[in-house]
Amino acid sequence: MAPTTTTTSSSSSPHLPLIGPWRSPPNDLHDQKINNKSAIHSGDASASLFGPTLGGPPIHGTTHHTQFAPLLFRHFTLEAFMSTGCLSTVFHIPVTHKQPVRCALCEPASRDHNNNNNDAVTLYMENLKGDKVLTGTATVGRLDPIQRDASAVRQLLAKSMRKNSARSPSSIIKVNVGDTSPRETVALPFTKKLGNLFPYTYEEKLSRLTEPHEFYKREEGKASPFKRPIIPLEAYNILMTMTLDKAKWSSTQNANLADERAIAWFGACEVRAINGPIHPEENYTLSREIVHIGSTKKAESVWLETKLMQHAVVVADMLLQIHFLKPPQSSSSKL
C-alpha cells in the first residue's frame, strides 16, 4: 500500500507512514552574524566551506522542525505534542534556499502496548533525489531515562561519548565539559528584532513558516487549547539560542565556544516540551551546560544542553550538537 500523504488533521494515531507535501523552506539567516562575521548561511561563508558543490548557502537546520508539525499533530494531537512532545533530529545533508523537501513519520522500531503514546515514531526528510536530509525520532509523554536515551540525538551523543572518552586537547574548542553560563531571561516578542543570530522579528519569522498555523498568531492563538498563542517547533531553538553569542562560559568568562575562525554548523538538535507549551511574549529563565565535546575527521563538536524554566518549573529543554569546521578541512556537503 502506498504511503499516506497529508497536510493536517485533528484525528490522532492514524496508520503510518505519513508523508507530508513538498515544501520549499527559505534561508532567512543570510544576514546572520557571529562575532561580527558572516555565518554559514551567507554566501561567503558557505562558499569557503563547500565551494561550488552545494549550490548556495544552507538554511538553518531547525527550520525543518515546523514542517513536521502537521504530521506530529495528526499522529499525537496538537495538544499532546505541544505539552510533552519531543522532536529529535540528526542532520545529514544541507538544504539550500527554497530547495524542495518533504518529511515523513514511520512505524516505531518497537511498540509498547501498555502505553502507545510513549512509542517513538521514526522520521525523516528527503530531497527530490531521495537523499535523506535528516533522520530522527518523536515521542510524547514524560519519558523515563531509558526511553529518553533511545531518541535519535541521544543515541548519537552516546556514540560520540564512547568514541571520544579520552579526548585530546583541542585547537578549536575553547570551552570545557561541565561549563555553564549564567542564567538569563529570554522571551519572543512579536515585533522586536531578535538579535544578531536571528536578524528578524518573531512576527516576520511567522510569515515565513512552511507550515503556518492560526494558533501561532497573536489574536487567533487565543482560540488554541491553551487559550493563548503557542510558538512553532522551530522557534524552540530560536528562543534557546538567540542569546548564545553573549553567553559567558564559566571556565573562560568568554562567549566563544570555539576559535573565531571556525565555521559553526548544527549536527543534531532535540527539542522537548516537558510542561509545555511555550508561549510568545512571556519571560522564561534559561540555563546552559556543555555536556560533551566530540570530534570527527572533519570537525570538532560541542554538545550543549539548555533548560527553559518558568516559575522554577522546567517547561522545555534542548540538546544541540554544534560542529565547528575550519574551511580548508572540507569541500564535502556531508559530514
CSV table of C-alpha atoms in Angstrom, one decimal:
chain,number,residue,atom,x,y,z
A,1,MET,CA,0.0,0.0,0.0
A,2,ALA,CA,1.3,3.5,-0.9
A,3,PRO,CA,2.2,5.8,2.0
A,4,THR,CA,-0.4,8.3,3.0
A,5,THR,CA,0.1,12.0,2.0
A,6,THR,CA,-1.3,14.5,4.4
A,7,THR,CA,-1.2,18.1,5.4
A,8,THR,CA,-3.0,18.4,8.8
A,9,SER,CA,-5.8,16.8,10.8
A,10,SER,CA,-7.3,16.8,14.2
A,11,SER,CA,-7.5,13.0,14.4
A,12,SER,CA,-4.9,11.0,16.4
A,13,SER,CA,-2.9,7.9,15.7
A,14,PRO,CA,-3.6,7.3,12.0
A,15,HIS,CA,-1.8,4.5,10.2
A,16,LEU,CA,1.8,5.1,9.5
A,17,PRO,CA,3.7,6.0,7.4
A,18,LEU,CA,2.5,9.6,6.9
A,19,ILE,CA,4.2,11.6,4.3
A,20,GLY,CA,3.8,15.4,4.0
A,21,PRO,CA,3.8,17.6,0.9
A,22,TRP,CA,6.8,19.0,-0.8
A,23,ARG,CA,7.8,22.4,0.7
A,24,SER,CA,10.5,24.9,-0.2
A,25,PRO,CA,11.8,26.4,3.1
A,26,PRO,CA,13.6,29.8,2.8
A,27,ASN,CA,17.0,30.8,4.0
A,28,ASP,CA,16.1,33.6,6.3
A,29,LEU,CA,19.5,33.8,8.0
A,30,HIS,CA,21.6,35.1,5.1
A,31,ASP,CA,22.2,38.2,7.2
A,32,GLN,CA,23.2,36.3,10.4
A,33,LYS,CA,26.4,37.5,12.1
A,34,ILE,CA,28.6,35.6,14.5
A,35,ASN,CA,31.5,37.6,16.0
A,36,ASN,CA,30.6,40.3,13.5
A,37,LYS,CA,31.3,37.9,10.6
A,38,SER,CA,29.0,36.3,8.1
A,39,ALA,CA,27.8,32.9,9.3
A,40,ILE,CA,27.5,29.7,7.2
A,41,HIS,CA,24.1,30.7,6.0
A,42,SER,CA,25.6,33.6,4.0
A,43,GLY,CA,27.1,33.1,0.5
A,44,ASP,CA,30.6,34.0,1.5
A,45,ALA,CA,30.9,31.7,4.5
A,46,SER,CA,29.3,28.6,2.8
A,47,ALA,CA,31.4,29.1,-0.3
A,48,SER,CA,34.6,29.0,1.7
A,49,LEU,CA,33.5,25.7,3.2
A,50,PHE,CA,31.7,23.9,0.4
A,51,GLY,CA,33.0,25.6,-2.8
A,52,PRO,CA,30.5,25.2,-5.7
A,53,THR,CA,29.4,21.7,-4.6
A,54,LEU,CA,26.3,22.8,-2.6
A,55,GLY,CA,24.8,25.4,-4.9
A,56,GLY,CA,24.2,28.0,-2.3
A,57,PRO,CA,24.3,28.7,1.4
A,58,PRO,CA,22.4,26.1,3.6
A,59,ILE,CA,19.3,27.1,5.6
A,60,HIS,CA,19.1,26.8,9.4
A,61,GLY,CA,18.6,23.1,10.1
A,62,THR,CA,15.9,23.5,12.7
A,63,THR,CA,13.8,25.4,10.2
A,64,HIS,CA,12.7,21.8,9.2
A,65,HIS,CA,11.1,21.2,12.5
A,66,THR,CA,8.0,23.1,11.7
A,67,GLN,CA,7.5,21.1,8.5
A,68,PHE,CA,7.0,18.0,10.7
A,69,ALA,CA,4.3,19.7,12.8
A,70,PRO,CA,1.2,18.7,10.8
A,71,LEU,CA,2.2,15.1,10.8
A,72,LEU,CA,3.1,15.1,14.5
A,73,PHE,CA,-0.2,16.9,15.4
A,74,ARG,CA,-2.1,14.3,13.3
A,75,HIS,CA,-0.4,11.3,14.9
A,76,PHE,CA,-0.1,12.5,18.5
A,77,THR,CA,-2.6,15.5,18.5
A,78,LEU,CA,-1.5,19.1,18.8
A,79,GLU,CA,-2.4,19.4,22.5
A,80,ALA,CA,-0.4,16.3,23.4
A,81,PHE,CA,2.7,17.1,21.3
A,82,MET,CA,3.0,20.8,22.3
A,83,SER,CA,2.6,19.8,26.0
A,84,THR,CA,5.1,16.9,26.3
A,85,GLY,CA,6.4,16.2,22.8
A,86,CYS,CA,10.0,15.5,21.9
A,87,LEU,CA,11.4,16.0,18.3
A,88,SER,CA,14.9,14.6,17.9
A,89,THR,CA,16.6,15.2,14.6
A,90,VAL,CA,20.1,14.4,13.2
A,91,PHE,CA,21.1,16.5,10.1
A,92,HIS,CA,22.9,14.7,7.3
A,93,ILE,CA,22.8,16.9,4.1
A,94,PRO,CA,22.4,20.7,4.0
A,95,VAL,CA,19.3,22.2,2.2
A,96,THR,CA,19.7,25.4,0.2
A,97,HIS,CA,17.2,28.3,-0.1
A,98,LYS,CA,13.8,27.1,-1.5
A,99,GLN,CA,15.1,23.6,-2.2
A,100,PRO,CA,12.1,21.3,-2.2
A,101,VAL,CA,12.0,18.8,0.7
A,102,ARG,CA,9.3,16.6,2.3
A,103,CYS,CA,9.0,14.8,5.6
A,104,ALA,CA,7.6,11.5,6.8
A,105,LEU,CA,6.7,9.7,10.0
A,106,CYS,CA,7.2,6.0,10.0
A,107,GLU,CA,6.5,3.0,12.3
A,108,PRO,CA,8.3,2.9,15.6
A,109,ALA,CA,11.2,0.5,15.9
A,110,SER,CA,9.4,-1.2,18.8
A,111,ARG,CA,5.9,-0.9,20.3
A,112,ASP,CA,4.9,-0.7,24.0
A,113,HIS,CA,1.3,-2.0,24.0
A,114,ASN,CA,0.8,-0.6,27.6
A,115,ASN,CA,1.5,3.0,26.6
A,116,ASN,CA,1.2,3.7,22.9
A,117,ASN,CA,1.6,7.5,23.4
A,118,ASN,CA,5.2,6.9,24.6
A,119,ASP,CA,6.1,5.0,21.4
A,120,ALA,CA,8.8,6.7,19.4
A,121,VAL,CA,8.0,7.1,15.8
A,122,THR,CA,10.9,7.3,13.4
A,123,LEU,CA,11.0,10.2,10.9
A,124,TYR,CA,13.0,11.5,8.0
A,125,MET,CA,13.1,14.3,5.5
A,126,GLU,CA,14.2,13.8,1.9
A,127,ASN,CA,15.1,15.9,-1.1
A,128,LEU,CA,14.0,15.4,-4.7
A,129,LYS,CA,16.8,13.0,-5.3
A,130,GLY,CA,15.6,10.8,-2.4
A,131,ASP,CA,18.6,11.7,-0.2
A,132,LYS,CA,17.8,11.7,3.5
A,133,VAL,CA,18.3,15.3,4.6
A,134,LEU,CA,17.7,14.3,8.3
A,135,THR,CA,16.5,11.4,10.3
A,136,GLY,CA,15.1,11.2,13.8
A,137,THR,CA,12.5,10.2,16.3
A,138,ALA,CA,9.5,11.8,18.0
A,139,THR,CA,7.6,10.9,21.2
A,140,VAL,CA,5.1,12.3,23.6
A,141,GLY,CA,4.8,11.9,27.4
A,142,ARG,CA,7.2,12.3,30.3
A,143,LEU,CA,9.7,9.6,29.5
A,144,ASP,CA,11.8,7.6,31.9
A,145,PRO,CA,15.6,7.8,31.4
A,146,ILE,CA,15.8,4.6,29.3
A,147,GLN,CA,13.0,5.8,26.9
A,148,ARG,CA,14.6,9.3,26.6
A,149,ASP,CA,18.0,7.9,25.9
A,150,ALA,CA,16.6,6.0,22.9
A,151,SER,CA,15.9,9.2,21.0
A,152,ALA,CA,17.9,9.8,17.8
A,153,VAL,CA,20.0,12.6,19.1
A,154,ARG,CA,20.8,11.0,22.5
A,155,GLN,CA,21.8,7.8,20.7
A,156,LEU,CA,24.2,9.9,18.7
A,157,LEU,CA,25.5,11.6,21.9
A,158,ALA,CA,26.1,8.2,23.5
A,159,LYS,CA,28.0,7.0,20.4
A,160,SER,CA,30.2,10.1,20.5
A,161,MET,CA,30.9,9.7,24.2
A,162,ARG,CA,32.0,6.1,23.7
A,163,LYS,CA,34.3,7.2,20.8
A,164,ASN,CA,35.7,10.3,22.5
A,165,SER,CA,36.0,9.0,26.1
A,166,ALA,CA,39.7,10.3,26.1
A,167,ARG,CA,39.7,13.4,24.1
A,168,SER,CA,42.9,15.1,23.0
A,169,PRO,CA,43.4,18.8,23.7
A,170,SER,CA,41.6,20.9,21.0
A,171,SER,CA,43.0,23.8,19.0
A,172,ILE,CA,39.4,24.8,18.0
A,173,ILE,CA,37.1,24.3,21.0
A,174,LYS,CA,37.5,26.9,23.8
A,175,VAL,CA,35.1,25.6,26.4
A,176,ASN,CA,35.2,22.5,28.7
A,177,VAL,CA,32.7,19.8,29.6
A,178,GLY,CA,30.8,21.0,32.7
A,179,ASP,CA,31.0,24.7,31.7
A,180,THR,CA,27.8,26.6,32.4
A,181,SER,CA,26.6,30.1,31.5
A,182,PRO,CA,24.8,32.4,33.9
A,183,ARG,CA,21.0,32.1,34.0
A,184,GLU,CA,19.2,34.7,31.9
A,185,THR,CA,15.7,35.9,31.0
A,186,VAL,CA,14.5,35.3,27.4
A,187,ALA,CA,11.3,35.9,25.5
A,188,LEU,CA,9.9,36.0,22.0
A,189,PRO,CA,8.2,39.4,21.5
A,190,PHE,CA,6.2,39.7,18.3
A,191,THR,CA,7.7,42.9,16.9
A,192,LYS,CA,11.2,43.3,18.4
A,193,LYS,CA,14.3,42.3,16.4
A,194,LEU,CA,15.7,39.1,18.0
A,195,GLY,CA,19.4,39.9,17.7
A,196,ASN,CA,22.5,39.1,15.5
A,197,LEU,CA,21.8,35.4,15.5
A,198,PHE,CA,18.3,35.8,14.3
A,199,PRO,CA,18.1,39.2,12.5
A,200,TYR,CA,14.4,39.5,12.2
A,201,THR,CA,11.3,39.8,14.4
A,202,TYR,CA,9.3,36.9,15.6
A,203,GLU,CA,6.3,38.2,13.6
A,204,GLU,CA,8.5,38.2,10.4
A,205,LYS,CA,9.5,34.6,11.2
A,206,LEU,CA,5.9,33.5,11.4
A,207,SER,CA,5.3,34.9,8.0
A,208,ARG,CA,8.0,32.6,6.5
A,209,LEU,CA,6.9,29.3,8.0
A,210,THR,CA,6.4,26.4,5.6
A,211,GLU,CA,3.5,25.2,7.8
A,212,PRO,CA,1.7,28.2,9.3
A,213,HIS,CA,-0.9,27.7,12.0
A,214,GLU,CA,-3.6,30.0,13.4
A,215,PHE,CA,-2.5,29.2,16.9
A,216,TYR,CA,0.9,30.8,16.4
A,217,LYS,CA,-0.7,34.2,15.8
A,218,ARG,CA,-1.2,36.9,18.5
A,219,GLU,CA,-5.0,37.1,18.3
A,220,GLU,CA,-6.0,33.8,16.6
A,221,GLY,CA,-3.8,32.0,19.1
A,222,LYS,CA,-6.3,32.8,21.9
A,223,ALA,CA,-8.5,30.1,20.4
A,224,SER,CA,-5.8,27.4,21.0
A,225,PRO,CA,-6.5,24.6,23.6
A,226,PHE,CA,-4.1,26.7,25.8
A,227,LYS,CA,-6.2,29.9,25.5
A,228,ARG,CA,-3.2,31.9,24.2
A,229,PRO,CA,-0.7,31.7,21.3
A,230,ILE,CA,1.9,28.9,21.2
A,231,ILE,CA,5.3,29.0,19.4
A,232,PRO,CA,6.1,26.7,16.4
A,233,LEU,CA,8.6,23.9,16.9
A,234,GLU,CA,11.4,25.7,15.0
A,235,ALA,CA,11.1,28.6,17.4
A,236,TYR,CA,12.2,26.4,20.4
A,237,ASN,CA,15.7,26.6,19.0
A,238,ILE,CA,15.4,30.3,18.3
A,239,LEU,CA,14.3,31.1,21.9
A,240,MET,CA,17.0,28.9,23.4
A,241,THR,CA,19.9,30.1,21.2
A,242,MET,CA,19.1,33.7,20.4
A,243,THR,CA,21.5,35.0,23.1
A,244,LEU,CA,24.1,32.3,22.8
A,245,ASP,CA,26.6,34.8,21.3
A,246,LYS,CA,26.5,36.7,24.5
A,247,ALA,CA,26.9,33.7,27.0
A,248,LYS,CA,29.8,33.9,29.4
A,249,TRP,CA,31.2,30.4,30.0
A,250,SER,CA,32.3,29.5,33.4
A,251,SER,CA,35.9,28.4,32.6
A,252,THR,CA,36.7,31.3,30.2
A,253,GLN,CA,34.2,34.2,31.0
A,254,ASN,CA,34.0,34.4,27.3
A,255,ALA,CA,31.2,33.9,24.8
A,256,ASN,CA,33.2,31.9,22.3
A,257,LEU,CA,32.5,28.2,22.1
A,258,ALA,CA,35.3,27.8,19.6
A,259,ASP,CA,38.0,29.6,17.6
A,260,GLU,CA,36.5,32.6,15.9
A,261,ARG,CA,37.9,31.4,12.5
A,262,ALA,CA,36.0,28.1,12.8
A,263,ILE,CA,32.6,27.8,11.0
A,264,ALA,CA,29.7,26.7,13.1
A,265,TRP,CA,27.1,24.2,11.8
A,266,PHE,CA,24.4,22.3,13.6
A,267,GLY,CA,24.8,18.5,13.5
A,268,ALA,CA,21.8,17.5,15.6
A,269,CYS,CA,19.0,19.1,17.7
A,270,GLU,CA,16.5,17.7,20.1
A,271,VAL,CA,13.7,19.9,21.5
A,272,ARG,CA,11.4,18.6,24.2
A,273,ALA,CA,8.4,20.1,25.9
A,274,ILE,CA,8.1,18.9,29.5
A,275,ASN,CA,5.5,21.2,30.9
A,276,GLY,CA,4.6,22.9,27.6
A,277,PRO,CA,3.7,24.6,25.5
A,278,ILE,CA,5.9,27.7,25.2
A,279,HIS,CA,4.2,31.0,24.6
A,280,PRO,CA,5.4,34.1,22.8
A,281,GLU,CA,5.8,37.4,24.8
A,282,GLU,CA,6.3,35.5,28.1
A,283,ASN,CA,9.5,35.6,30.1
A,284,TYR,CA,11.4,32.4,30.7
A,285,THR,CA,14.6,31.6,32.6
A,286,LEU,CA,17.3,29.9,30.6
A,287,SER,CA,20.3,27.9,31.7
A,288,ARG,CA,23.0,26.1,29.6
A,289,GLU,CA,25.7,23.5,30.2
A,290,ILE,CA,28.3,21.9,28.0
A,291,VAL,CA,27.7,18.2,28.4
A,292,HIS,CA,30.2,16.7,25.8
A,293,ILE,CA,32.9,17.6,23.3
A,294,GLY,CA,33.4,15.3,20.4
A,295,SER,CA,35.4,15.1,17.2
A,296,THR,CA,35.4,13.6,13.7
A,297,LYS,CA,37.9,13.8,10.9
A,298,LYS,CA,36.3,17.0,9.6
A,299,ALA,CA,35.1,18.8,12.7
A,300,GLU,CA,35.0,19.1,16.4
A,301,SER,CA,31.7,19.4,18.2
A,302,VAL,CA,30.2,20.9,21.3
A,303,TRP,CA,27.1,19.3,22.8
A,304,LEU,CA,25.0,21.9,24.6
A,305,GLU,CA,22.1,21.2,26.9
A,306,THR,CA,19.7,24.1,27.6
A,307,LYS,CA,16.8,24.2,30.0
A,308,LEU,CA,13.9,26.6,29.8
A,309,MET,CA,12.1,27.4,33.1
A,310,GLN,CA,9.2,29.5,34.2
A,311,HIS,CA,8.4,30.0,37.9
A,312,ALA,CA,11.0,27.3,38.8
A,313,VAL,CA,9.3,24.7,36.6
A,314,VAL,CA,11.2,23.3,33.6
A,315,VAL,CA,9.0,24.0,30.6
A,316,ALA,CA,11.3,22.6,27.9
A,317,ASP,CA,14.8,21.6,27.1
A,318,MET,CA,17.1,21.3,24.1
A,319,LEU,CA,20.1,19.1,23.3
A,320,LEU,CA,22.2,20.7,20.5
A,321,GLN,CA,25.3,19.4,18.7
A,322,ILE,CA,27.3,22.3,17.1
A,323,HIS,CA,30.0,21.3,14.7
A,324,PHE,CA,33.0,23.6,14.2
A,325,LEU,CA,34.8,23.3,10.9
A,326,LYS,CA,37.8,25.0,9.5
A,327,PRO,CA,37.2,25.9,5.9
A,328,PRO,CA,40.3,24.1,4.5
A,329,GLN,CA,39.3,20.8,6.1
A,330,SER,CA,36.3,20.0,3.9
A,331,SER,CA,34.8,20.5,0.5
A,332,SER,CA,32.1,17.9,1.0
A,333,SER,CA,28.4,18.7,1.5
A,334,LYS,CA,28.1,15.8,4.0
A,335,LEU,CA,29.8,15.3,7.4
